[in-house]
mmCIF file of C-alpha atoms and ligand atoms in Angstrom:
data_model
loop_
_atom_site.group_PDB
_atom_site.id
_atom_site.type_symbol
_atom_site.label_atom_id
_atom_site.label_comp_id
_atom_site.label_asym_id
_atom_site.label_seq_id
_atom_site.Cartn_x
_atom_site.Cartn_y
_atom_site.Cartn_z
ATOM 1 C CA MET A 1 0.268 -0.036 -0.173
ATOM 2 C CA LYS A 2 1.144 3.478 -0.959
ATOM 3 C CA ASN A 3 2.685 5.378 1.773
ATOM 4 C CA ILE A 4 0.433 9.060 2.356
ATOM 5 C CA ASN A 5 3.633 11.325 2.221
ATOM 6 C CA VAL A 6 5.200 9.097 -1.061
ATOM 7 C CA LEU A 7 0.941 9.647 -2.380
ATOM 8 C CA LEU A 8 0.349 13.505 -1.716
ATOM 9 C CA GLY A 9 4.309 14.483 -1.944
ATOM 10 C CA THR A 10 4.133 15.707 2.136
ATOM 11 C CA LYS A 11 6.925 15.543 4.723
ATOM 12 C CA TYR A 12 4.137 14.474 7.239
ATOM 13 C CA PRO A 13 1.391 12.496 6.363
ATOM 14 C CA ILE A 14 -1.473 15.098 7.058
ATOM 15 C CA ILE A 15 -4.206 16.925 5.072
ATOM 16 C CA GLN A 16 -5.974 20.446 5.938
ATOM 17 C CA GLY A 17 -9.563 20.186 5.852
ATOM 18 C CA GLY A 18 -11.354 21.960 2.658
ATOM 19 C CA MET A 19 -13.036 24.219 5.230
ATOM 20 C CA ALA A 20 -15.833 26.630 3.030
ATOM 21 C CA ASN A 21 -14.848 29.816 3.058
ATOM 22 C CA ILE A 22 -12.161 29.518 5.418
ATOM 23 C CA ALA A 23 -9.699 27.103 3.731
ATOM 24 C CA THR A 24 -8.177 29.650 1.239
ATOM 25 C CA ALA A 25 -4.928 29.798 -0.913
ATOM 26 C CA LYS A 26 -3.910 31.804 2.135
ATOM 27 C CA LEU A 27 -4.402 29.093 4.705
ATOM 28 C CA ALA A 28 -3.827 25.624 2.235
ATOM 29 C CA ALA A 29 -0.332 27.603 1.456
ATOM 30 C CA ALA A 30 0.463 27.811 5.190
ATOM 31 C CA VAL A 31 0.063 24.426 5.478
ATOM 32 C CA SER A 32 1.549 22.939 2.345
ATOM 33 C CA ASN A 33 4.719 24.570 3.240
ATOM 34 C CA ALA A 34 4.751 23.216 6.983
ATOM 35 C CA GLY A 35 5.011 20.346 5.083
ATOM 36 C CA GLY A 36 1.418 19.213 5.385
ATOM 37 C CA LEU A 37 -1.389 18.932 1.898
ATOM 38 C CA GLY A 38 -2.844 22.219 2.202
ATOM 39 C CA LEU A 39 -6.200 22.643 0.542
ATOM 40 C CA ILE A 40 -8.440 25.119 -1.165
ATOM 41 C CA GLY A 41 -11.847 24.454 -0.203
ATOM 42 C CA ALA A 42 -14.217 25.312 -3.010
ATOM 43 C CA GLY A 43 -17.145 25.263 -0.443
ATOM 44 C CA GLY A 44 -19.949 27.700 -2.261
ATOM 45 C CA ASN A 45 -17.906 29.485 -4.626
ATOM 46 C CA ASP A 46 -17.695 29.243 -8.184
ATOM 47 C CA ALA A 47 -15.100 28.097 -10.904
ATOM 48 C CA LEU A 48 -13.576 31.825 -10.882
ATOM 49 C CA TRP A 49 -13.091 32.163 -7.183
ATOM 50 C CA VAL A 50 -11.462 28.629 -7.015
ATOM 51 C CA LYS A 51 -9.269 29.166 -10.437
ATOM 52 C CA ASN A 52 -7.819 32.863 -8.183
ATOM 53 C CA GLU A 53 -7.116 30.972 -5.361
ATOM 54 C CA ILE A 54 -5.548 28.451 -7.655
ATOM 55 C CA ASP A 55 -3.258 31.355 -9.221
ATOM 56 C CA ARG A 56 -2.930 32.998 -6.108
ATOM 57 C CA ILE A 57 -1.783 29.669 -3.956
ATOM 58 C CA ARG A 58 1.076 29.250 -7.110
ATOM 59 C CA THR A 59 2.318 32.581 -6.025
ATOM 60 C CA LEU A 60 2.554 31.328 -2.339
ATOM 61 C CA THR A 61 4.281 27.911 -2.171
ATOM 62 C CA ASP A 62 5.960 25.574 -4.622
ATOM 63 C CA LYS A 63 4.802 22.611 -2.630
ATOM 64 C CA PRO A 64 1.913 19.900 -3.362
ATOM 65 C CA PHE A 65 -1.515 21.336 -2.619
ATOM 66 C CA GLY A 66 -4.922 19.709 -3.698
ATOM 67 C CA VAL A 67 -8.385 21.726 -4.101
ATOM 68 C CA ASN A 68 -11.761 20.384 -1.699
ATOM 69 C CA ILE A 69 -14.829 20.156 -3.879
ATOM 70 C CA MET A 70 -17.569 20.414 -1.339
ATOM 71 C CA LEU A 71 -20.182 18.061 -4.006
ATOM 72 C CA MET A 72 -23.567 19.740 -2.852
ATOM 73 C CA SER A 73 -22.154 22.877 -4.600
ATOM 74 C CA PRO A 74 -24.612 24.010 -7.699
ATOM 75 C CA HIS A 75 -20.780 24.895 -9.276
ATOM 76 C CA ALA A 76 -19.525 21.403 -8.213
ATOM 77 C CA PRO A 77 -19.378 20.234 -12.279
ATOM 78 C CA GLU A 78 -17.684 23.186 -13.219
ATOM 79 C CA ILE A 79 -14.979 22.910 -10.644
ATOM 80 C CA ALA A 80 -14.283 19.569 -11.473
ATOM 81 C CA GLN A 81 -13.615 20.382 -14.986
ATOM 82 C CA LEU A 82 -11.566 23.564 -14.134
ATOM 83 C CA LEU A 83 -9.270 21.307 -11.615
ATOM 84 C CA ILE A 84 -8.143 19.509 -14.827
ATOM 85 C CA ASP A 85 -7.868 22.181 -16.917
ATOM 86 C CA GLU A 86 -5.255 23.593 -14.187
ATOM 87 C CA ASN A 87 -3.623 20.593 -13.707
ATOM 88 C CA VAL A 88 -4.452 20.193 -10.255
ATOM 89 C CA LYS A 89 -2.313 17.423 -8.999
ATOM 90 C CA VAL A 90 -4.700 16.440 -5.808
ATOM 91 C CA VAL A 91 -8.526 16.616 -5.274
ATOM 92 C CA THR A 92 -10.527 15.341 -2.226
ATOM 93 C CA THR A 93 -14.434 15.554 -2.148
ATOM 94 C CA GLY A 94 -17.200 16.120 0.706
ATOM 95 C CA ALA A 95 -20.825 16.197 1.366
ATOM 96 C CA GLY A 96 -22.127 14.033 -1.747
ATOM 97 C CA ASN A 97 -20.751 10.796 -3.637
ATOM 98 C CA PRO A 98 -17.437 11.468 -6.232
ATOM 99 C CA VAL A 99 -17.792 8.379 -8.259
ATOM 100 C CA PRO A 100 -19.054 10.567 -11.737
ATOM 101 C CA TYR A 101 -16.298 12.356 -11.453
ATOM 102 C CA MET A 102 -13.973 10.107 -10.897
ATOM 103 C CA SER A 103 -12.911 8.339 -14.342
ATOM 104 C CA ALA A 104 -12.083 12.010 -15.635
ATOM 105 C CA TRP A 105 -9.911 12.605 -12.899
ATOM 106 C CA LYS A 106 -8.183 9.350 -13.207
ATOM 107 C CA ALA A 107 -7.458 9.677 -16.456
ATOM 108 C CA ALA A 108 -6.234 13.243 -15.762
ATOM 109 C CA GLY A 109 -3.730 11.771 -13.529
ATOM 110 C CA MET A 110 -4.960 13.277 -10.656
ATOM 111 C CA ILE A 111 -4.600 11.833 -7.336
ATOM 112 C CA VAL A 112 -8.161 11.662 -6.088
ATOM 113 C CA VAL A 113 -9.278 11.178 -2.444
ATOM 114 C CA PRO A 114 -12.800 11.290 -1.493
ATOM 115 C CA VAL A 115 -14.513 12.320 2.291
ATOM 116 C CA ILE A 116 -16.566 9.302 3.117
ATOM 117 C CA PRO A 117 -19.258 8.706 5.945
ATOM 118 C CA THR A 118 -19.727 5.159 5.366
ATOM 119 C CA VAL A 119 -17.531 1.369 4.649
ATOM 120 C CA ARG A 120 -20.527 1.165 1.252
ATOM 121 C CA LEU A 121 -19.338 4.659 -0.114
ATOM 122 C CA ALA A 122 -15.507 3.688 0.613
ATOM 123 C CA MET A 123 -16.054 0.673 -0.911
ATOM 124 C CA ARG A 124 -17.698 2.369 -4.349
ATOM 125 C CA VAL A 125 -14.969 4.949 -4.515
ATOM 126 C CA GLU A 126 -12.356 2.675 -4.217
ATOM 127 C CA GLN A 127 -13.724 0.458 -7.068
ATOM 128 C CA ALA A 128 -14.006 3.634 -8.926
ATOM 129 C CA GLY A 129 -10.161 4.252 -8.534
ATOM 130 C CA ALA A 130 -9.992 6.282 -5.737
ATOM 131 C CA ASP A 131 -6.089 6.718 -4.503
ATOM 132 C CA ALA A 132 -7.060 7.200 -0.556
ATOM 133 C CA VAL A 133 -10.143 7.787 1.576
ATOM 134 C CA ILE A 134 -10.246 10.240 4.057
ATOM 135 C CA ALA A 135 -12.955 8.591 6.605
ATOM 136 C CA GLU A 136 -14.880 11.432 8.573
ATOM 137 C CA GLY A 137 -16.715 10.882 11.882
ATOM 138 C CA MET A 138 -19.712 12.997 13.027
ATOM 139 C CA GLU A 139 -17.112 14.360 15.895
ATOM 140 C CA ALA A 140 -16.024 16.537 12.923
ATOM 141 C CA GLY A 141 -17.025 20.144 12.634
ATOM 142 C CA GLY A 142 -19.261 21.377 9.494
ATOM 143 C CA HIS A 143 -21.484 18.698 7.825
ATOM 144 C CA ILE A 144 -21.192 15.328 8.984
ATOM 145 C CA GLY A 145 -22.102 11.217 8.620
ATOM 146 C CA LYS A 146 -23.648 9.665 11.658
ATOM 147 C CA LEU A 147 -20.705 7.115 12.262
ATOM 148 C CA THR A 148 -17.690 7.825 15.247
ATOM 149 C CA THR A 149 -13.952 8.069 14.032
ATOM 150 C CA MET A 150 -13.310 5.466 16.619
ATOM 151 C CA ALA A 151 -15.618 2.880 15.262
ATOM 152 C CA MET A 152 -15.405 3.527 11.375
ATOM 153 C CA ILE A 153 -12.013 3.841 10.859
ATOM 154 C CA PRO A 154 -11.214 0.278 11.654
ATOM 155 C CA GLN A 155 -14.135 -0.923 10.055
ATOM 156 C CA ILE A 156 -13.005 1.203 6.145
ATOM 157 C CA ALA A 157 -9.512 0.323 7.096
ATOM 158 C CA ASP A 158 -10.894 -3.536 7.231
ATOM 159 C CA ALA A 159 -12.849 -3.222 4.124
ATOM 160 C CA VAL A 160 -10.324 -1.595 1.473
ATOM 161 C CA ASN A 161 -7.040 -1.950 0.537
ATOM 162 C CA ILE A 162 -6.146 1.551 -0.173
ATOM 163 C CA PRO A 163 -4.718 4.125 2.569
ATOM 164 C CA VAL A 164 -7.295 5.651 5.059
ATOM 165 C CA ILE A 165 -7.081 8.938 6.279
ATOM 166 C CA ALA A 166 -8.867 9.627 9.612
ATOM 167 C CA ALA A 167 -10.483 12.542 10.429
ATOM 168 C CA GLY A 168 -12.787 13.961 12.698
ATOM 169 C CA GLY A 169 -11.777 14.496 16.705
ATOM 170 C CA ILE A 170 -8.098 14.766 15.792
ATOM 171 C CA ALA A 171 -5.984 17.964 17.108
ATOM 172 C CA ASP A 172 -3.220 16.791 18.631
ATOM 173 C CA LYS A 173 -0.453 13.697 18.954
ATOM 174 C CA ARG A 174 -2.790 11.744 20.904
ATOM 175 C CA GLY A 175 -5.335 12.092 18.113
ATOM 176 C CA VAL A 176 -2.590 11.150 15.521
ATOM 177 C CA LEU A 177 -1.352 8.159 17.652
ATOM 178 C CA ALA A 178 -5.010 6.741 18.220
ATOM 179 C CA ALA A 179 -5.396 7.157 14.348
ATOM 180 C CA PHE A 180 -2.976 5.129 13.521
ATOM 181 C CA ALA A 181 -3.476 2.544 15.903
ATOM 182 C CA LEU A 182 -7.208 2.363 14.613
ATOM 183 C CA GLY A 183 -5.811 1.492 11.275
ATOM 184 C CA ALA A 184 -5.301 4.730 9.196
ATOM 185 C CA LYS A 185 -2.112 6.088 7.441
ATOM 186 C CA GLY A 186 -2.672 9.753 7.877
ATOM 187 C CA ILE A 187 -5.114 12.102 9.585
ATOM 188 C CA GLN A 188 -7.151 15.622 8.492
ATOM 189 C CA VAL A 189 -7.527 17.645 10.520
ATOM 190 C CA GLY A 190 -9.623 21.441 10.881
ATOM 191 C CA THR A 191 -10.852 22.536 14.054
ATOM 192 C CA VAL A 192 -6.940 22.492 15.173
ATOM 193 C CA LEU A 193 -6.058 24.779 12.614
ATOM 194 C CA LEU A 194 -8.988 27.318 12.980
ATOM 195 C CA ALA A 195 -6.638 28.372 15.865
ATOM 196 C CA THR A 196 -3.640 29.335 13.930
ATOM 197 C CA LYS A 197 -2.088 32.942 13.267
ATOM 198 C CA GLU A 198 -2.532 32.197 9.438
ATOM 199 C CA CYS A 199 -6.030 31.054 9.534
ATOM 200 C CA PRO A 200 -8.046 34.287 7.708
ATOM 201 C CA ILE A 201 -11.358 34.164 10.025
ATOM 202 C CA HIS A 202 -12.228 37.012 12.521
ATOM 203 C CA GLU A 203 -10.584 36.253 15.706
ATOM 204 C CA ASN A 204 -14.032 36.116 17.261
ATOM 205 C CA TYR A 205 -13.583 32.916 15.494
ATOM 206 C CA LYS A 206 -10.636 31.782 17.140
ATOM 207 C CA LYS A 207 -11.484 33.337 20.556
ATOM 208 C CA LEU A 208 -14.702 30.574 20.605
ATOM 209 C CA ILE A 209 -12.294 27.785 19.522
ATOM 210 C CA VAL A 210 -9.638 28.631 22.512
ATOM 211 C CA GLU A 211 -12.437 28.717 24.641
ATOM 212 C CA SER A 212 -14.700 26.049 23.624
ATOM 213 C CA THR A 213 -14.886 23.251 26.378
ATOM 214 C CA ASP A 214 -16.096 19.659 25.732
ATOM 215 C CA THR A 215 -19.392 20.428 25.580
ATOM 216 C CA SER A 216 -19.175 23.556 23.134
ATOM 217 C CA THR A 217 -20.401 22.063 19.865
ATOM 218 C CA VAL A 218 -23.999 20.674 19.081
ATOM 219 C CA ILE A 219 -25.504 19.409 15.286
ATOM 220 C CA THR A 220 -28.050 21.330 14.088
ATOM 221 C CA GLY A 221 -30.195 20.872 11.055
ATOM 222 C CA SER A 222 -32.078 18.002 9.992
ATOM 223 C CA ASN A 223 -31.275 14.539 9.809
ATOM 224 C CA LYS A 224 -30.679 15.241 6.036
ATOM 225 C CA ALA A 225 -27.918 17.270 6.085
ATOM 226 C CA PRO A 226 -26.708 17.748 9.936
ATOM 227 C CA VAL A 227 -23.685 20.292 10.812
ATOM 228 C CA ARG A 228 -22.082 20.698 13.742
ATOM 229 C CA VAL A 229 -21.373 24.295 15.092
ATOM 230 C CA ILE A 230 -20.338 25.443 18.096
ATOM 231 C CA LYS A 231 -23.475 26.134 20.430
ATOM 232 C CA ASN A 232 -24.573 29.541 19.949
ATOM 233 C CA GLU A 233 -28.036 31.869 20.136
ATOM 234 C CA MET A 234 -28.025 31.122 16.240
ATOM 235 C CA ALA A 235 -28.024 27.190 16.576
ATOM 236 C CA VAL A 236 -30.628 27.004 19.727
ATOM 237 C CA LYS A 237 -32.779 28.604 17.585
ATOM 238 C CA TYR A 238 -32.244 26.687 14.203
ATOM 239 C CA ASN A 239 -33.179 23.674 16.325
ATOM 240 C CA SER A 240 -35.841 24.576 18.010
ATOM 241 C CA LEU A 241 -37.549 25.626 14.921
ATOM 242 C CA ILE A 242 -36.723 22.688 13.062
ATOM 243 C CA GLU A 243 -38.503 20.840 16.304
ATOM 244 C CA SER A 244 -41.489 23.109 15.486
ATOM 245 C CA SER A 245 -41.136 21.466 11.799
ATOM 246 C CA ALA A 246 -40.790 25.501 10.728
ATOM 247 C CA SER A 247 -40.924 25.822 6.665
ATOM 248 C CA PHE A 248 -37.620 25.680 4.493
ATOM 249 C CA GLU A 249 -38.147 29.584 3.922
ATOM 250 C CA THR A 250 -37.740 30.257 7.562
ATOM 251 C CA LEU A 251 -34.853 28.024 8.242
ATOM 252 C CA GLU A 252 -33.063 29.626 5.352
ATOM 253 C CA GLN A 253 -33.612 33.027 6.084
ATOM 254 C CA LEU A 254 -32.232 32.450 9.713
ATOM 255 C CA THR A 255 -29.100 30.476 7.836
ATOM 256 C CA PHE A 256 -28.647 32.867 5.021
ATOM 257 C CA GLY A 257 -24.805 33.953 5.251
ATOM 258 C CA SER A 258 -24.976 33.220 8.257
ATOM 259 C CA LEU A 259 -21.013 31.159 7.805
ATOM 260 C CA LYS A 260 -19.951 34.528 6.264
ATOM 261 C CA LYS A 261 -21.325 36.270 9.551
ATOM 262 C CA ALA A 262 -19.127 34.032 11.270
ATOM 263 C CA VAL A 263 -15.814 33.922 9.101
ATOM 264 C CA ILE A 264 -15.986 37.459 8.211
ATOM 265 C CA ASP A 265 -18.212 39.474 10.890
ATOM 266 C CA GLY A 266 -17.307 36.977 13.873
ATOM 267 C CA ASP A 267 -20.661 37.773 14.592
ATOM 268 C CA ILE A 268 -21.231 35.647 18.318
ATOM 269 C CA GLU A 269 -24.677 35.724 17.902
ATOM 270 C CA SER A 270 -25.727 34.936 14.814
ATOM 271 C CA GLY A 271 -22.911 33.279 13.196
ATOM 272 C CA SER A 272 -22.615 29.610 12.148
ATOM 273 C CA PHE A 273 -19.345 28.803 13.672
ATOM 274 C CA MET A 274 -18.871 25.193 12.223
ATOM 275 C CA ALA A 275 -16.141 23.203 14.537
ATOM 276 C CA GLY A 276 -15.627 19.535 15.291
ATOM 277 C CA GLN A 277 -16.314 18.405 19.206
ATOM 278 C CA ILE A 278 -12.209 18.518 19.682
ATOM 279 C CA ALA A 279 -11.679 22.118 20.015
ATOM 280 C CA GLY A 280 -12.054 21.535 23.728
ATOM 281 C CA VAL A 281 -8.884 20.646 23.665
ATOM 282 C CA VAL A 282 -7.513 23.662 21.483
ATOM 283 C CA LYS A 283 -6.408 26.453 23.874
ATOM 284 C CA GLU A 284 -4.176 28.386 22.641
ATOM 285 C CA ILE A 285 -3.292 30.359 19.260
ATOM 286 C CA HIS A 286 0.208 28.776 17.141
ATOM 287 C CA THR A 287 1.189 28.908 13.978
ATOM 288 C CA VAL A 288 0.324 26.397 11.452
ATOM 289 C CA LYS A 289 3.988 25.074 11.058
ATOM 290 C CA GLU A 290 4.018 24.888 15.264
ATOM 291 C CA VAL A 291 0.705 22.651 14.866
ATOM 292 C CA ILE A 292 1.869 20.263 12.423
ATOM 293 C CA GLU A 293 5.517 19.786 13.805
ATOM 294 C CA THR A 294 3.883 19.323 17.431
ATOM 295 C CA MET A 295 1.831 16.623 16.683
ATOM 296 C CA PHE A 296 4.298 14.379 14.787
ATOM 297 C CA LYS A 297 7.364 15.349 17.208
ATOM 298 C CA ASP A 298 8.948 11.572 18.100
ATOM 299 C CA ILE A 299 5.995 10.178 16.003
ATOM 300 C CA ASN A 300 8.952 7.614 15.303
ATOM 301 C CA ASN A 301 9.435 6.690 18.596
ATOM 302 C CA TYR A 302 5.906 4.542 17.997
ATOM 303 C CA LYS A 303 6.407 3.226 14.584
ATOM 304 C CA ASP A 304 7.071 -0.271 15.461
ATOM 305 C CA THR A 305 4.335 -0.561 18.041
ATOM 306 C CA LEU A 306 1.414 1.253 15.663
ATOM 307 C CA ASN A 307 2.629 -0.052 11.870
ATOM 308 C CA ILE A 308 2.845 3.319 10.506
ATOM 309 C CA LEU A 309 4.778 5.729 8.439
HETATM 310 O O1 TUI B 401 -18.018 18.155 3.562
HETATM 311 C C1 TUI B 401 -17.882 18.023 4.643
HETATM 312 N N1 TUI B 401 -17.647 18.930 5.608
HETATM 313 C C2 TUI B 401 -18.867 20.080 5.617
HETATM 314 S S1 TUI B 401 -19.178 20.815 3.829
HETATM 315 C C3 TUI B 401 -19.965 22.545 4.262
HETATM 316 S S2 TUI B 401 -20.667 23.301 3.556
HETATM 317 C C4 TUI B 401 -21.906 22.840 3.838
HETATM 318 N N2 TUI B 401 -22.648 23.553 4.437
HETATM 319 C C5 TUI B 401 -24.193 23.511 5.595
HETATM 320 C C6 TUI B 401 -24.692 22.818 5.051
HETATM 321 C C7 TUI B 401 -23.986 21.318 4.255
HETATM 322 C C8 TUI B 401 -23.047 22.181 3.466
HETATM 323 C C9 TUI B 401 -19.560 22.165 5.652
HETATM 324 N N3 TUI B 401 -18.633 21.182 6.256
HETATM 325 N N4 TUI B 401 -17.122 16.807 5.208
HETATM 326 C C10 TUI B 401 -16.740 15.719 4.055
HETATM 327 C C11 TUI B 401 -18.122 14.979 4.406
HETATM 328 N N5 TUI B 401 -18.855 14.328 3.652
HETATM 329 N N6 TUI B 401 -18.830 14.605 5.772
HETATM 330 C C12 TUI B 401 -19.674 13.575 4.976
HETATM 331 C C13 TUI B 401 -19.351 13.325 3.635
HETATM 332 C C14 TUI B 401 -20.433 12.780 2.847
HETATM 333 C C15 TUI B 401 -21.668 12.553 2.866
HETATM 334 C C16 TUI B 401 -22.464 11.904 2.361
HETATM 335 C C17 TUI B 401 -19.594 11.857 1.835
HETATM 336 C C18 TUI B 401 -20.273 11.356 0.929
HETATM 337 C C19 TUI B 401 -21.574 11.156 1.187
HETATM 338 O O2 TUI B 401 -22.225 10.428 0.211
HETATM 339 C C20 TUI B 401 -23.716 10.576 0.162
HETATM 340 C C21 TUI B 401 -23.988 9.535 -1.092
HETATM 341 O O3 TUI B 401 -24.544 10.375 -2.312
HETATM 342 O O4 TUI B 401 -23.454 8.612 -1.012
#
């Protein structure tokens, strides 16, 4: 099985999550320059926005980077093609089934790493040519599946012959070691990177992460599109509206622009601050390089016991 660092061209087997409206060229370049794989998160943006970020990251790093496509976005098809035209080496996908795009990406020689929430989808994308999978547990922030990282990783690792990258609930070296112990060959992190100097979010967002405790996040939304966020006025109101079967329009009105309200305005009451449960262990703001190096410090000491790297 291919080593993740060899597959991705990285120093450390760590991928940055493709956080919508947060994972810009600036954050992704910082991660790539620190030895991980930085991702430009397309989120709900269009292909022109993604093209500009690709142009920008190429001025900020000569290290490998990737693009994450959020498959629920109406712009997903045009962005899928853009990555081929722009000769982007690595694509990750989330929030949907990437199989319809995969033969074109593989024909273009790209490395394809889908985020998957179940064994079934992991097997499907492996068959379609995926180079690795990111198994993301429901501890993660943002849009989530139903399984936990702890239960999912060994089951996915048993079911596929490609490397499994663990995501959801990892913010320090303990999480890295746990992920390897469960059978993962790499990790993906999001929440811990929110609390970095380079992360282009409002200071209030960083403060919320650093001040989080174990019970600070809550799942909002229906069964169809559950999203984990920091529990605030907005999250409580949203869930009580769902409970009282509010109309789609009412819910839309409440959530409209709420992600940008969090990321750009730092609006504590009405923003939607996506974050994982592991926010509770994130206590300080560091540079991206400090975060990554601390996570992997002396990791080779565990090489024999964990069959890693
Ligand atoms: O995608 C994410 N996290 C995200 S996307 C996002 S933008 C958004 N904002 C509000 C509402 C909805 C989305 C914020 N956070 N993580 C990766 C992930 N992918 N988690 C779960 C999945 C997933 C779910 C279903 C992947 C595939 C899938 O397939 C279903 C199918 O069609 O088989």
